[in-house]
Amino acid sequence: MWEGEEVAAARAELAEKTLTDITKFIGARVHVEEKYAKLLGSKTSKVRSEGGTIGVGWQSIRDQQNHQLSTNYEHFSQKMLNDIVNPMEARRKQHFNDKSKLSNDFAQLKKEHKRREAELNDKKTHYYKCCEALEKEKRKLDESSKNPNYPPAKLTKLQTAVSDFEAKQQQARKVYMDGVADFNAFKKKYEDGMRLLLSEYQNMDQRRLETIRDSLQAYIKHIDDSASSFLQFCDACRDQLATVSATKDMKEYLEGLSQEKPPKPDQYEEYRSGSSNSAVAGEDGEDLAMGVVAPGYQPLPKISLLGYSRNRVVRAQYDFAGSDGLDLKFSYGDVIVVIKEDESGWCVGELMGRRGLFPLCMVKAFGDEDFVGAHSFWPPQGYDTLVVQHDFAGEEENELSAKEGDILIVTGTYGEWCTAESKEGRTGLFPLCFALQSKS
């Protein structure tokens, strides 16, 4: 029992560490579920699919998966936080407070024991000194009594001194014996106090073990519920895939092709003297490149952004003011990210966060020498930037791979993704959850 306090204190320290480690483990599980749900959701949200039963089937599976992930995230984030993490953290704090109080009570009890023990030692030392002084005086008296020439007056004085030392020795002996009795009585109270404190230690550890048991049982139950939910999701996916029919999809596709109208036949036009017989002046494209509109010029058809192709970067060779709000205005020397190109000669591009249409004949593709000059100082001013926190290896052709620590410039955002450019001039789609974003 006298060494029980040290054993109990060591176990209390280990118990607190166990509570902390279990809380961290379950908290990490919640964080992983959240990150996985967001990453997989952002991946599936940007996938395009065709029509027909396969398109409907894919859309249904994707929606059910995202719903299942969202449900699991709520399950692991909210329920685990409320049922496991928060009670474990509360128990850890209470355990720390109880341990500190018991440790202080032990210290006070041991301090009182040490004080009383020191007092008893002082009384014992005083008694022993009185005994030694009495023996010394008695020896002196015996030697003097045997000497016939020793003066009677001095002999009487020695006898009186011996009597005084005997009285002091008796008084010191009584004080010492009373101190021994008091200390033995205190030792019994001390042992009772130690037993009580050790019992409190035991109760405290019992509460801790019950909390851990209940939390782990709740954790296993949540995993069982999640597994049941996942099996239901798999059953729903199998039912949906059973409706997919390649024959039906091909039939609908061919029927759609047969309904297209054939192109109109070309008509013969008679030459007319003195009139413009050309639809566009400057057939080599030079007048168009300089922004000069010739008589009879009709603009090429513009396109809409239906998807993303592999991006490239171009530099403006001329100023382009645009003709309407759909055009991307730029100046000579500006660096533009091409989002999509069309056979008509128009492109969808992005500049400083602005997106619009522009003619391809007014820009020039980057060469290696352009990148050296363009990226001497990185990142360039005026762009939002990303600091990559985790390595990202793109799985699609239009995704931008990057390493931890790379700095990218943002040229556009699309929900959980963005279009970005690296220092080496590579461009593509990049997930925002893999980096920290800094506004320009």
PDB file of N, CA and C in Angstrom, residues 329-378:
ATOM      1  N   LYS A 329     -11.821  40.273 -74.504  1.00  0.00           N
ATOM      2  CA  LYS A 329     -10.985  41.400 -74.908  1.00  0.00           C
ATOM      3  C   LYS A 329      -9.567  41.207 -74.379  1.00  0.00           C
ATOM      4  N   PHE A 330      -8.576  41.538 -75.229  1.00  0.00           N
ATOM      5  CA  PHE A 330      -7.190  41.438 -74.782  1.00  0.00           C
ATOM      6  C   PHE A 330      -6.317  42.411 -75.541  1.00  0.00           C
ATOM      7  N   SER A 331      -5.082  42.551 -75.077  1.00  0.00           N
ATOM      8  CA  SER A 331      -4.110  43.457 -75.684  1.00  0.00           C
ATOM      9  C   SER A 331      -2.915  42.657 -76.180  1.00  0.00           C
ATOM     10  N   TYR A 332      -2.140  43.287 -77.004  1.00  0.00           N
ATOM     11  CA  TYR A 332      -0.949  42.646 -77.558  1.00  0.00           C
ATOM     12  C   TYR A 332      -0.031  42.176 -76.408  1.00  0.00           C
ATOM     13  N   GLY A 333       0.410  40.925 -76.517  1.00  0.00           N
ATOM     14  CA  GLY A 333       1.335  40.379 -75.526  1.00  0.00           C
ATOM     15  C   GLY A 333       0.667  39.631 -74.399  1.00  0.00           C
ATOM     16  N   ASP A 334      -0.681  39.722 -74.252  1.00  0.00           N
ATOM     17  CA  ASP A 334      -1.355  39.006 -73.177  1.00  0.00           C
ATOM     18  C   ASP A 334      -1.240  37.490 -73.373  1.00  0.00           C
ATOM     19  N   VAL A 335      -1.152  36.758 -72.240  1.00  0.00           N
ATOM     20  CA  VAL A 335      -1.072  35.293 -72.262  1.00  0.00           C
ATOM     21  C   VAL A 335      -2.469  34.736 -71.975  1.00  0.00           C
ATOM     22  N   ILE A 336      -2.984  33.919 -72.868  1.00  0.00           N
ATOM     23  CA  ILE A 336      -4.363  33.428 -72.805  1.00  0.00           C
ATOM     24  C   ILE A 336      -4.337  31.901 -72.732  1.00  0.00           C
ATOM     25  N   VAL A 337      -5.194  31.341 -71.860  1.00  0.00           N
ATOM     26  CA  VAL A 337      -5.365  29.892 -71.780  1.00  0.00           C
ATOM     27  C   VAL A 337      -6.515  29.494 -72.698  1.00  0.00           C
ATOM     28  N   VAL A 338      -6.243  28.624 -73.653  1.00  0.00           N
ATOM     29  CA  VAL A 338      -7.262  28.162 -74.595  1.00  0.00           C
ATOM     30  C   VAL A 338      -8.046  27.025 -73.933  1.00  0.00           C
ATOM     31  N   ILE A 339      -9.347  27.246 -73.749  1.00  0.00           N
ATOM     32  CA  ILE A 339     -10.203  26.232 -73.133  1.00  0.00           C
ATOM     33  C   ILE A 339     -10.721  25.250 -74.190  1.00  0.00           C
ATOM     34  N   LYS A 340     -11.122  25.779 -75.357  1.00  0.00           N
ATOM     35  CA  LYS A 340     -11.645  24.927 -76.414  1.00  0.00           C
ATOM     36  C   LYS A 340     -11.449  25.614 -77.760  1.00  0.00           C
ATOM     37  N   GLU A 341     -11.172  24.825 -78.772  1.00  0.00           N
ATOM     38  CA  GLU A 341     -11.002  25.329 -80.130  1.00  0.00           C
ATOM     39  C   GLU A 341     -12.106  24.770 -81.020  1.00  0.00           C
ATOM     40  N   ASP A 342     -12.432  25.531 -82.082  1.00  0.00           N
ATOM     41  CA  ASP A 342     -13.461  25.106 -83.016  1.00  0.00           C
ATOM     42  C   ASP A 342     -12.926  25.236 -84.437  1.00  0.00           C
ATOM     43  N   GLU A 343     -13.409  24.378 -85.323  1.00  0.00           N
ATOM     44  CA  GLU A 343     -12.951  24.429 -86.704  1.00  0.00           C
ATOM     45  C   GLU A 343     -13.303  25.748 -87.384  1.00  0.00           C
ATOM     46  N   SER A 344     -14.241  26.490 -86.816  1.00  0.00           N
ATOM     47  CA  SER A 344     -14.631  27.776 -87.406  1.00  0.00           C
ATOM     48  C   SER A 344     -13.528  28.821 -87.297  1.00  0.00           C
ATOM     49  N   GLY A 345     -12.500  28.574 -86.438  1.00  0.00           N
ATOM     50  CA  GLY A 345     -11.446  29.562 -86.265  1.00  0.00           C
ATOM     51  C   GLY A 345     -11.598  30.370 -85.003  1.00  0.00           C
ATOM     52  N   TRP A 346     -12.664  30.125 -84.241  1.00  0.00           N
ATOM     53  CA  TRP A 346     -12.874  30.802 -82.966  1.00  0.00           C
ATOM     54  C   TRP A 346     -12.502  29.859 -81.818  1.00  0.00           C
ATOM     55  N   CYS A 347     -12.119  30.458 -80.684  1.00  0.00           N
ATOM     56  CA  CYS A 347     -11.722  29.685 -79.507  1.00  0.00           C
ATOM     57  C   CYS A 347     -12.420  30.237 -78.280  1.00  0.00           C
ATOM     58  N   VAL A 348     -12.563  29.367 -77.281  1.00  0.00           N
ATOM     59  CA  VAL A 348     -12.952  29.809 -75.938  1.00  0.00           C
ATOM     60  C   VAL A 348     -11.662  29.912 -75.128  1.00  0.00           C
ATOM     61  N   GLY A 349     -11.406  31.101 -74.570  1.00  0.00           N
ATOM     62  CA  GLY A 349     -10.180  31.319 -73.812  1.00  0.00           C
ATOM     63  C   GLY A 349     -10.438  31.982 -72.486  1.00  0.00           C
ATOM     64  N   GLU A 350      -9.419  32.043 -71.657  1.00  0.00           N
ATOM     65  CA  GLU A 350      -9.528  32.638 -70.331  1.00  0.00           C
ATOM     66  C   GLU A 350      -8.302  33.497 -70.065  1.00  0.00           C
ATOM     67  N   LEU A 351      -8.559  34.700 -69.545  1.00  0.00           N
ATOM     68  CA  LEU A 351      -7.491  35.657 -69.263  1.00  0.00           C
ATOM     69  C   LEU A 351      -7.830  36.378 -67.964  1.00  0.00           C
ATOM     70  N   MET A 352      -6.949  36.248 -66.953  1.00  0.00           N
ATOM     71  CA  MET A 352      -7.135  36.945 -65.671  1.00  0.00           C
ATOM     72  C   MET A 352      -8.506  36.659 -65.067  1.00  0.00           C
ATOM     73  N   GLY A 353      -8.991  35.411 -65.215  1.00  0.00           N
ATOM     74  CA  GLY A 353     -10.276  35.050 -64.646  1.00  0.00           C
ATOM     75  C   GLY A 353     -11.466  35.353 -65.532  1.00  0.00           C
ATOM     76  N   ARG A 354     -11.245  36.052 -66.650  1.00  0.00           N
ATOM     77  CA  ARG A 354     -12.331  36.344 -67.607  1.00  0.00           C
ATOM     78  C   ARG A 354     -12.324  35.298 -68.709  1.00  0.00           C
ATOM     79  N   ARG A 355     -13.488  34.872 -69.147  1.00  0.00           N
ATOM     80  CA  ARG A 355     -13.603  33.879 -70.199  1.00  0.00           C
ATOM     81  C   ARG A 355     -14.463  34.438 -71.318  1.00  0.00           C
ATOM     82  N   GLY A 356     -14.101  34.116 -72.555  1.00  0.00           N
ATOM     83  CA  GLY A 356     -14.869  34.582 -73.687  1.00  0.00           C
ATOM     84  C   GLY A 356     -14.340  34.020 -74.982  1.00  0.00           C
ATOM     85  N   LEU A 357     -14.899  34.502 -76.085  1.00  0.00           N
ATOM     86  CA  LEU A 357     -14.556  34.018 -77.420  1.00  0.00           C
ATOM     87  C   LEU A 357     -13.561  34.956 -78.082  1.00  0.00           C
ATOM     88  N   PHE A 358     -12.663  34.399 -78.918  1.00  0.00           N
ATOM     89  CA  PHE A 358     -11.709  35.226 -79.663  1.00  0.00           C
ATOM     90  C   PHE A 358     -11.260  34.451 -80.894  1.00  0.00           C
ATOM     91  N   PRO A 359     -10.831  35.152 -81.947  1.00  0.00           N
ATOM     92  CA  PRO A 359     -10.370  34.484 -83.175  1.00  0.00           C
ATOM     93  C   PRO A 359      -8.945  33.970 -83.001  1.00  0.00           C
ATOM     94  N   LEU A 360      -8.719  32.736 -83.470  1.00  0.00           N
ATOM     95  CA  LEU A 360      -7.417  32.103 -83.325  1.00  0.00           C
ATOM     96  C   LEU A 360      -6.345  32.793 -84.152  1.00  0.00           C
ATOM     97  N   CYS A 361      -6.752  33.505 -85.203  1.00  0.00           N
ATOM     98  CA  CYS A 361      -5.773  34.139 -86.073  1.00  0.00           C
ATOM     99  C   CYS A 361      -5.094  35.347 -85.414  1.00  0.00           C
ATOM    100  N   MET A 362      -5.570  35.778 -84.243  1.00  0.00           N
ATOM    101  CA  MET A 362      -4.992  36.947 -83.586  1.00  0.00           C
ATOM    102  C   MET A 362      -4.024  36.564 -82.476  1.00  0.00           C
ATOM    103  N   VAL A 363      -3.713  35.260 -82.338  1.00  0.00           N
ATOM    104  CA  VAL A 363      -2.798  34.819 -81.290  1.00  0.00           C
ATOM    105  C   VAL A 363      -1.754  33.904 -81.900  1.00  0.00           C
ATOM    106  N   LYS A 364      -0.741  33.608 -81.114  1.00  0.00           N
ATOM    107  CA  LYS A 364       0.338  32.732 -81.554  1.00  0.00           C
ATOM    108  C   LYS A 364       0.620  31.746 -80.423  1.00  0.00           C
ATOM    109  N   ALA A 365       0.820  30.485 -80.826  1.00  0.00           N
ATOM    110  CA  ALA A 365       1.111  29.456 -79.823  1.00  0.00           C
ATOM    111  C   ALA A 365       2.469  29.710 -79.192  1.00  0.00           C
ATOM    112  N   PHE A 366       2.619  29.348 -77.911  1.00  0.00           N
ATOM    113  CA  PHE A 366       3.887  29.512 -77.203  1.00  0.00           C
ATOM    114  C   PHE A 366       4.941  28.572 -77.771  1.00  0.00           C
ATOM    115  N   GLY A 367       6.162  29.072 -77.851  1.00  0.00           N
ATOM    116  CA  GLY A 367       7.341  28.241 -78.101  1.00  0.00           C
ATOM    117  C   GLY A 367       8.138  28.126 -76.820  1.00  0.00           C
ATOM    118  N   ASP A 368       9.194  27.313 -76.835  1.00  0.00           N
ATOM    119  CA  ASP A 368      10.015  27.136 -75.643  1.00  0.00           C
ATOM    120  C   ASP A 368      10.634  28.445 -75.193  1.00  0.00           C
ATOM    121  N   GLU A 369      11.007  29.302 -76.153  1.00  0.00           N
ATOM    122  CA  GLU A 369      11.649  30.555 -75.763  1.00  0.00           C
ATOM    123  C   GLU A 369      10.669  31.486 -75.061  1.00  0.00           C
ATOM    124  N   ASP A 370       9.365  31.363 -75.378  1.00  0.00           N
ATOM    125  CA  ASP A 370       8.371  32.208 -74.704  1.00  0.00           C
ATOM    126  C   ASP A 370       8.231  31.832 -73.245  1.00  0.00           C
ATOM    127  N   PHE A 371       8.292  30.545 -72.933  1.00  0.00           N
ATOM    128  CA  PHE A 371       8.124  30.117 -71.552  1.00  0.00           C
ATOM    129  C   PHE A 371       9.260  30.621 -70.684  1.00  0.00           C
ATOM    130  N   VAL A 372      10.468  30.700 -71.233  1.00  0.00           N
ATOM    131  CA  VAL A 372      11.596  31.178 -70.440  1.00  0.00           C
ATOM    132  C   VAL A 372      11.357  32.607 -69.992  1.00  0.00           C
ATOM    133  N   GLY A 373      10.864  33.413 -70.892  1.00  0.00           N
ATOM    134  CA  GLY A 373      10.616  34.810 -70.537  1.00  0.00           C
ATOM    135  C   GLY A 373       9.369  34.988 -69.715  1.00  0.00           C
ATOM    136  N   ALA A 374       8.359  34.154 -70.032  1.00  0.00           N
ATOM    137  CA  ALA A 374       7.069  34.344 -69.366  1.00  0.00           C
ATOM    138  C   ALA A 374       7.107  33.931 -67.917  1.00  0.00           C
ATOM    139  N   HIS A 375       7.993  32.990 -67.545  1.00  0.00           N
ATOM    140  CA  HIS A 375       7.989  32.452 -66.198  1.00  0.00           C
ATOM    141  C   HIS A 375       9.291  32.709 -65.468  1.00  0.00           C
ATOM    142  N   SER A 376      10.020  33.768 -65.853  1.00  0.00           N
ATOM    143  CA  SER A 376      11.249  34.096 -65.128  1.00  0.00           C
ATOM    144  C   SER A 376      10.923  34.464 -63.693  1.00  0.00           C
ATOM    145  N   PHE A 377       9.788  35.131 -63.499  1.00  0.00           N
ATOM    146  CA  PHE A 377       9.354  35.518 -62.144  1.00  0.00           C
ATOM    147  C   PHE A 377       8.039  34.801 -61.875  1.00  0.00           C
ATOM    148  N   TRP A 378       8.068  33.883 -60.955  1.00  0.00           N
ATOM    149  CA  TRP A 378       6.884  33.027 -60.712  1.00  0.00           C
ATOM    150  C   TRP A 378       6.501  33.076 -59.235  1.00  0.00           C
TER     151      TRP A 378
END
